[in-house]
Every structure is written in C-alpha cells, then in structure tokens.
Amino acid sequence: MDQHQPLTGDALDAAAEAFERLRPRLFGIAYRVLGSVSEAEDVVQEVWVRWQGADREAVLDPGAFLAKTTTRLAINVARSARVRREAYVGPWLPEPVDTGVDPQVGAERGEALELAVLLVLERLNPVERAAYVLREAFDYAYDEIADMLRLSQANTRQIVSRARRRLDSERREPVDTAQHRRLLEAFVAAARDGDVAALESVLSADVVAYADGNGMRGVARLEIVGTGRVARVTAFARKFFPGAEYRLVEANGQPCLLLVRDGAAVALVSATAGPDGIDGLYWVLAPDKLRAYERSARRGAGRP
C-alpha cells in the first residue's frame, strides 16, 4: 500500500475501527507517561495520523504497533516538557482526569494513576517512566517493552526494578479504600465549615500540601508542611473561593474534593492518607488543568 495515498471508503473504516478499539489504552499509556490530559490527547491524535499513513498490511499486530508509536511519541514530548516545567511557577502537579466517567484512561490496572504517584514518576527520566508504566499499569512482557524502548531485556528489567524501588521508597503505607474515603469525607466537611480544629484532627503531624496555581495570586509557591499550617490554609479556601460548592468526585481512580463556583471548577484536591491521617494534599488550581479535568468529564459522558 502506498503510505502517501489518502485513505478512503472501506480502508479508512477498517483503520478507524482498529484505532478506536485501542484508543483507551493508547491514551492511558500517554497520560501516565506525561501526567497531562492535553498532551496525551495530542499524542494520541498524532498516532492516528501516523496510523493512517502506515503500511498497515505489513503490520502483524496493530496493538503492538500503536502502543510502540504512542510510547515513543510520549517519551519525546516528556523530554521537551521537562524543560518547560523547569520554568513553571510554584509546584507542578499532573492534570487530573475524571476516571468516574472517562473510559479513555484505559486502566486495566489502577497502577501509576494517582496524582501523587504521577508526581513521583515525574522525577524519573522519560524512558524509566515509560518502562514502569508499560510493565506495572499495562502488564506488557519485558521483551515487548524492550522492543518499544529499543533496549535489551536485561536493561529493561533493571530500569523497571529501579523505578519500582524509587516509588516504593517515596510512598507511605496507605490505608484501605474505606478508611481513605472516611478521612476525605471528614476533611471535606471541616474544610467546608472552615473548622481548623476539625481539619487538624484528620491530618498527620507531617502532612504536606502542594498547590499548583502556576503563579496565581494568593497561591502558595512552596510546599506547606505541618498540621497547623495546612489546616489554616485549607480553612482559608472558604474566603479564597467565597460561595464555592464542595463536592466529592472521582479523579485518577480516587475520591477527591472538587470546588465549584458559578458552574465552573475552581479547585480540585487529591489526598493521600496513612495510619496517622491525611499526609498529602494536592491542590490543582491552575485554570487550564481544571479545564482539562472538566473536558475529560464531558468526553466520558458523551458531551461535546
């Protein structure tokens, strides 16, 4: 097939059908490597363009071909994104995605999806990140990952093992899902009331809060550490967002707090929790990231 010849009729339908069947997995790979809904969408769109121009008759396994193309493009974008993020004002957090309604995350497994985990993955180089995601989130065999990344199997195993150790060293012992939700519900109730004492009761002594506002006025540009400081800053959200509605939603596979004012999201808060209470709060405040979250919710619900 002439790869420069435009697709028409049955050929286009067949190419589109194969691609759409695999799109959720492709988005899931790109999103985990990049931590960005918008960048992942761009990668998947570029994969579609390349798929249309490929010699598909020579492709024995469309899934492997498309996953490899997605992974390599995502690695390239991640390398350029690292430079851009060095100029980011304040903490950079991943763009949240609505996993309650959005099938495009393609999470056969929930690994490497939570905001806190994506943030740790950001500290790995793009190849390490991709290897970990392909193995732990999508269960690709080591020989398949090695082919995608153009590495030896031995090197691939070492990279995945090193990435796994890095994440394990930075993650705290989690609580079960029911306890996590109870802590978050208590946190939401206290935050809605601006009750500093109640907030302190659900936070661990060494809790850390991150706020991603990319230079927004009034948003902390450094991590906030300690029960008292985090509780006071959280209670201040009532004044920072007067009249906002506090909702429990699902983002990145976990219950989260969404603040909505005048019909638009103004903040999304993800929390990690351990035996001593909530030990990490991740405030996404940057408008472009909140729009990405809202877009994922509309897409999953079938709305434009």
PDB file of N, CA and C in Angstrom, residues 238-293:
ATOM      1  N   ARG A 238     -12.346  28.917  52.085  1.00  0.00           N
ATOM      2  CA  ARG A 238     -13.713  29.479  52.111  1.00  0.00           C
ATOM      3  C   ARG A 238     -13.717  30.943  51.721  1.00  0.00           C
ATOM      4  N   LYS A 239     -12.674  31.665  52.138  1.00  0.00           N
ATOM      5  CA  LYS A 239     -12.576  33.087  51.790  1.00  0.00           C
ATOM      6  C   LYS A 239     -11.961  33.289  50.410  1.00  0.00           C
ATOM      7  N   PHE A 240     -11.061  32.388  50.039  1.00  0.00           N
ATOM      8  CA  PHE A 240     -10.405  32.495  48.738  1.00  0.00           C
ATOM      9  C   PHE A 240     -11.405  32.196  47.613  1.00  0.00           C
ATOM     10  N   PHE A 241     -12.336  31.261  47.891  1.00  0.00           N
ATOM     11  CA  PHE A 241     -13.371  30.909  46.914  1.00  0.00           C
ATOM     12  C   PHE A 241     -14.747  31.083  47.559  1.00  0.00           C
ATOM     13  N   PRO A 242     -15.174  32.320  47.836  1.00  0.00           N
ATOM     14  CA  PRO A 242     -16.464  32.531  48.513  1.00  0.00           C
ATOM     15  C   PRO A 242     -17.622  31.983  47.683  1.00  0.00           C
ATOM     16  N   GLY A 243     -18.521  31.292  48.372  1.00  0.00           N
ATOM     17  CA  GLY A 243     -19.701  30.760  47.707  1.00  0.00           C
ATOM     18  C   GLY A 243     -19.473  29.488  46.927  1.00  0.00           C
ATOM     19  N   ALA A 244     -18.269  28.919  46.989  1.00  0.00           N
ATOM     20  CA  ALA A 244     -17.986  27.700  46.229  1.00  0.00           C
ATOM     21  C   ALA A 244     -18.721  26.503  46.833  1.00  0.00           C
ATOM     22  N   GLU A 245     -19.131  25.600  45.965  1.00  0.00           N
ATOM     23  CA  GLU A 245     -19.767  24.348  46.387  1.00  0.00           C
ATOM     24  C   GLU A 245     -18.696  23.273  46.525  1.00  0.00           C
ATOM     25  N   TYR A 246     -18.757  22.494  47.596  1.00  0.00           N
ATOM     26  CA  TYR A 246     -17.782  21.440  47.857  1.00  0.00           C
ATOM     27  C   TYR A 246     -18.394  20.096  47.464  1.00  0.00           C
ATOM     28  N   ARG A 247     -17.779  19.412  46.507  1.00  0.00           N
ATOM     29  CA  ARG A 247     -18.308  18.143  46.024  1.00  0.00           C
ATOM     30  C   ARG A 247     -17.256  17.044  46.125  1.00  0.00           C
ATOM     31  N   LEU A 248     -17.715  15.822  46.410  1.00  0.00           N
ATOM     32  CA  LEU A 248     -16.850  14.653  46.307  1.00  0.00           C
ATOM     33  C   LEU A 248     -16.984  14.091  44.898  1.00  0.00           C
ATOM     34  N   VAL A 249     -15.858  13.935  44.214  1.00  0.00           N
ATOM     35  CA  VAL A 249     -15.850  13.403  42.855  1.00  0.00           C
ATOM     36  C   VAL A 249     -14.777  12.317  42.777  1.00  0.00           C
ATOM     37  N   GLU A 250     -14.682  11.681  41.623  1.00  0.00           N
ATOM     38  CA  GLU A 250     -13.592  10.734  41.417  1.00  0.00           C
ATOM     39  C   GLU A 250     -12.617  11.295  40.391  1.00  0.00           C
ATOM     40  N   ALA A 251     -11.356  11.309  40.741  1.00  0.00           N
ATOM     41  CA  ALA A 251     -10.308  11.730  39.814  1.00  0.00           C
ATOM     42  C   ALA A 251      -9.111  10.810  39.989  1.00  0.00           C
ATOM     43  N   ASN A 252      -8.573  10.344  38.890  1.00  0.00           N
ATOM     44  CA  ASN A 252      -7.388   9.479  38.926  1.00  0.00           C
ATOM     45  C   ASN A 252      -7.575   8.263  39.820  1.00  0.00           C
ATOM     46  N   GLY A 253      -8.782   7.716  39.775  1.00  0.00           N
ATOM     47  CA  GLY A 253      -9.060   6.480  40.481  1.00  0.00           C
ATOM     48  C   GLY A 253      -9.310   6.615  41.966  1.00  0.00           C
ATOM     49  N   GLN A 254      -9.392   7.861  42.468  1.00  0.00           N
ATOM     50  CA  GLN A 254      -9.603   8.077  43.898  1.00  0.00           C
ATOM     51  C   GLN A 254     -10.674   9.133  44.141  1.00  0.00           C
ATOM     52  N   PRO A 255     -11.351   9.072  45.309  1.00  0.00           N
ATOM     53  CA  PRO A 255     -12.253  10.166  45.652  1.00  0.00           C
ATOM     54  C   PRO A 255     -11.459  11.438  45.912  1.00  0.00           C
ATOM     55  N   CYS A 256     -11.968  12.551  45.420  1.00  0.00           N
ATOM     56  CA  CYS A 256     -11.297  13.842  45.564  1.00  0.00           C
ATOM     57  C   CYS A 256     -12.331  14.908  45.879  1.00  0.00           C
ATOM     58  N   LEU A 257     -11.846  16.055  46.313  1.00  0.00           N
ATOM     59  CA  LEU A 257     -12.706  17.201  46.579  1.00  0.00           C
ATOM     60  C   LEU A 257     -12.657  18.137  45.388  1.00  0.00           C
ATOM     61  N   LEU A 258     -13.838  18.515  44.885  1.00  0.00           N
ATOM     62  CA  LEU A 258     -13.928  19.486  43.798  1.00  0.00           C
ATOM     63  C   LEU A 258     -14.681  20.709  44.301  1.00  0.00           C
ATOM     64  N   LEU A 259     -14.084  21.877  44.119  1.00  0.00           N
ATOM     65  CA  LEU A 259     -14.741  23.135  44.454  1.00  0.00           C
ATOM     66  C   LEU A 259     -15.283  23.753  43.174  1.00  0.00           C
ATOM     67  N   VAL A 260     -16.581  24.060  43.191  1.00  0.00           N
ATOM     68  CA  VAL A 260     -17.252  24.597  42.004  1.00  0.00           C
ATOM     69  C   VAL A 260     -17.905  25.917  42.368  1.00  0.00           C
ATOM     70  N   ARG A 261     -17.653  26.941  41.549  1.00  0.00           N
ATOM     71  CA  ARG A 261     -18.279  28.242  41.763  1.00  0.00           C
ATOM     72  C   ARG A 261     -18.818  28.757  40.432  1.00  0.00           C
ATOM     73  N   ASP A 262     -20.073  29.168  40.455  1.00  0.00           N
ATOM     74  CA  ASP A 262     -20.738  29.664  39.239  1.00  0.00           C
ATOM     75  C   ASP A 262     -20.657  28.647  38.110  1.00  0.00           C
ATOM     76  N   GLY A 263     -20.769  27.367  38.466  1.00  0.00           N
ATOM     77  CA  GLY A 263     -20.809  26.313  37.474  1.00  0.00           C
ATOM     78  C   GLY A 263     -19.477  25.860  36.931  1.00  0.00           C
ATOM     79  N   ALA A 264     -18.381  26.442  37.414  1.00  0.00           N
ATOM     80  CA  ALA A 264     -17.053  26.081  36.909  1.00  0.00           C
ATOM     81  C   ALA A 264     -16.165  25.597  38.043  1.00  0.00           C
ATOM     82  N   ALA A 265     -15.309  24.624  37.752  1.00  0.00           N
ATOM     83  CA  ALA A 265     -14.356  24.118  38.748  1.00  0.00           C
ATOM     84  C   ALA A 265     -13.316  25.192  39.046  1.00  0.00           C
ATOM     85  N   VAL A 266     -13.059  25.429  40.333  1.00  0.00           N
ATOM     86  CA  VAL A 266     -12.027  26.396  40.720  1.00  0.00           C
ATOM     87  C   VAL A 266     -10.887  25.725  41.484  1.00  0.00           C
ATOM     88  N   ALA A 267     -11.100  24.494  41.934  1.00  0.00           N
ATOM     89  CA  ALA A 267     -10.041  23.749  42.623  1.00  0.00           C
ATOM     90  C   ALA A 267     -10.411  22.283  42.675  1.00  0.00           C
ATOM     91  N   LEU A 268      -9.396  21.449  42.572  1.00  0.00           N
ATOM     92  CA  LEU A 268      -9.571  20.016  42.793  1.00  0.00           C
ATOM     93  C   LEU A 268      -8.483  19.575  43.757  1.00  0.00           C
ATOM     94  N   VAL A 269      -8.880  18.843  44.801  1.00  0.00           N
ATOM     95  CA  VAL A 269      -7.943  18.439  45.844  1.00  0.00           C
ATOM     96  C   VAL A 269      -7.906  16.922  45.945  1.00  0.00           C
ATOM     97  N   SER A 270      -6.718  16.357  45.725  1.00  0.00           N
ATOM     98  CA  SER A 270      -6.489  14.932  45.917  1.00  0.00           C
ATOM     99  C   SER A 270      -5.722  14.751  47.225  1.00  0.00           C
ATOM    100  N   ALA A 271      -5.976  13.645  47.911  1.00  0.00           N
ATOM    101  CA  ALA A 271      -5.325  13.409  49.204  1.00  0.00           C
ATOM    102  C   ALA A 271      -4.746  12.009  49.264  1.00  0.00           C
ATOM    103  N   THR A 272      -3.592  11.892  49.908  1.00  0.00           N
ATOM    104  CA  THR A 272      -3.059  10.584  50.279  1.00  0.00           C
ATOM    105  C   THR A 272      -3.208  10.450  51.785  1.00  0.00           C
ATOM    106  N   ALA A 273      -3.380   9.221  52.244  1.00  0.00           N
ATOM    107  CA  ALA A 273      -3.624   9.010  53.670  1.00  0.00           C
ATOM    108  C   ALA A 273      -2.876   7.794  54.170  1.00  0.00           C
ATOM    109  N   GLY A 274      -2.408   7.879  55.412  1.00  0.00           N
ATOM    110  CA  GLY A 274      -1.739   6.779  56.078  1.00  0.00           C
ATOM    111  C   GLY A 274      -2.385   6.508  57.412  1.00  0.00           C
ATOM    112  N   PRO A 275      -1.803   5.637  58.212  1.00  0.00           N
ATOM    113  CA  PRO A 275      -2.386   5.283  59.514  1.00  0.00           C
ATOM    114  C   PRO A 275      -2.585   6.473  60.440  1.00  0.00           C
ATOM    115  N   ASP A 276      -1.785   7.548  60.291  1.00  0.00           N
ATOM    116  CA  ASP A 276      -1.892   8.713  61.169  1.00  0.00           C
ATOM    117  C   ASP A 276      -2.798   9.803  60.615  1.00  0.00           C
ATOM    118  N   GLY A 277      -3.432   9.556  59.464  1.00  0.00           N
ATOM    119  CA  GLY A 277      -4.319  10.555  58.887  1.00  0.00           C
ATOM    120  C   GLY A 277      -3.867  10.976  57.500  1.00  0.00           C
ATOM    121  N   ILE A 278      -4.447  12.033  57.008  1.00  0.00           N
ATOM    122  CA  ILE A 278      -4.099  12.539  55.682  1.00  0.00           C
ATOM    123  C   ILE A 278      -2.685  13.096  55.727  1.00  0.00           C
ATOM    124  N   ASP A 279      -1.811  12.582  54.860  1.00  0.00           N
ATOM    125  CA  ASP A 279      -0.416  13.016  54.899  1.00  0.00           C
ATOM    126  C   ASP A 279       0.022  13.784  53.658  1.00  0.00           C
ATOM    127  N   GLY A 280      -0.856  13.890  52.666  1.00  0.00           N
ATOM    128  CA  GLY A 280      -0.526  14.661  51.476  1.00  0.00           C
ATOM    129  C   GLY A 280      -1.773  15.259  50.863  1.00  0.00           C
ATOM    130  N   LEU A 281      -1.715  16.545  50.528  1.00  0.00           N
ATOM    131  CA  LEU A 281      -2.819  17.222  49.854  1.00  0.00           C
ATOM    132  C   LEU A 281      -2.275  17.859  48.584  1.00  0.00           C
ATOM    133  N   TYR A 282      -3.001  17.658  47.489  1.00  0.00           N
ATOM    134  CA  TYR A 282      -2.560  18.129  46.187  1.00  0.00           C
ATOM    135  C   TYR A 282      -3.660  19.011  45.603  1.00  0.00           C
ATOM    136  N   TRP A 283      -3.452  20.316  45.687  1.00  0.00           N
ATOM    137  CA  TRP A 283      -4.435  21.299  45.244  1.00  0.00           C
ATOM    138  C   TRP A 283      -4.142  21.691  43.799  1.00  0.00           C
ATOM    139  N   VAL A 284      -5.021  21.327  42.896  1.00  0.00           N
ATOM    140  CA  VAL A 284      -4.892  21.739  41.495  1.00  0.00           C
ATOM    141  C   VAL A 284      -5.774  22.968  41.307  1.00  0.00           C
ATOM    142  N   LEU A 285      -5.144  24.107  41.044  1.00  0.00           N
ATOM    143  CA  LEU A 285      -5.848  25.384  40.939  1.00  0.00           C
ATOM    144  C   LEU A 285      -5.665  26.051  39.578  1.00  0.00           C
ATOM    145  N   ALA A 286      -4.669  25.635  38.831  1.00  0.00           N
ATOM    146  CA  ALA A 286      -4.396  26.251  37.529  1.00  0.00           C
ATOM    147  C   ALA A 286      -5.605  26.068  36.607  1.00  0.00           C
ATOM    148  N   PRO A 287      -6.147  27.140  36.069  1.00  0.00           N
ATOM    149  CA  PRO A 287      -7.373  27.044  35.252  1.00  0.00           C
ATOM    150  C   PRO A 287      -7.268  26.093  34.075  1.00  0.00           C
ATOM    151  N   ASP A 288      -6.113  26.041  33.400  1.00  0.00           N
ATOM    152  CA  ASP A 288      -6.002  25.155  32.237  1.00  0.00           C
ATOM    153  C   ASP A 288      -6.095  23.692  32.645  1.00  0.00           C
ATOM    154  N   LYS A 289      -5.573  23.339  33.820  1.00  0.00           N
ATOM    155  CA  LYS A 289      -5.642  21.953  34.281  1.00  0.00           C
ATOM    156  C   LYS A 289      -7.061  21.586  34.724  1.00  0.00           C
ATOM    157  N   LEU A 290      -7.754  22.529  35.300  1.00  0.00           N
ATOM    158  CA  LEU A 290      -9.146  22.275  35.683  1.00  0.00           C
ATOM    159  C   LEU A 290     -10.031  22.144  34.454  1.00  0.00           C
ATOM    160  N   ARG A 291      -9.733  22.919  33.415  1.00  0.00           N
ATOM    161  CA  ARG A 291     -10.486  22.779  32.165  1.00  0.00           C
ATOM    162  C   ARG A 291     -10.241  21.401  31.550  1.00  0.00           C
ATOM    163  N   ALA A 292      -9.010  20.897  31.674  1.00  0.00           N
ATOM    164  CA  ALA A 292      -8.716  19.556  31.170  1.00  0.00           C
ATOM    165  C   ALA A 292      -9.525  18.512  31.920  1.00  0.00           C
ATOM    166  N   TYR A 293      -9.654  18.686  33.231  1.00  0.00           N
ATOM    167  CA  TYR A 293     -10.460  17.762  34.031  1.00  0.00           C
ATOM    168  C   TYR A 293     -11.933  17.817  33.593  1.00  0.00           C
TER     169      TYR A 293
END
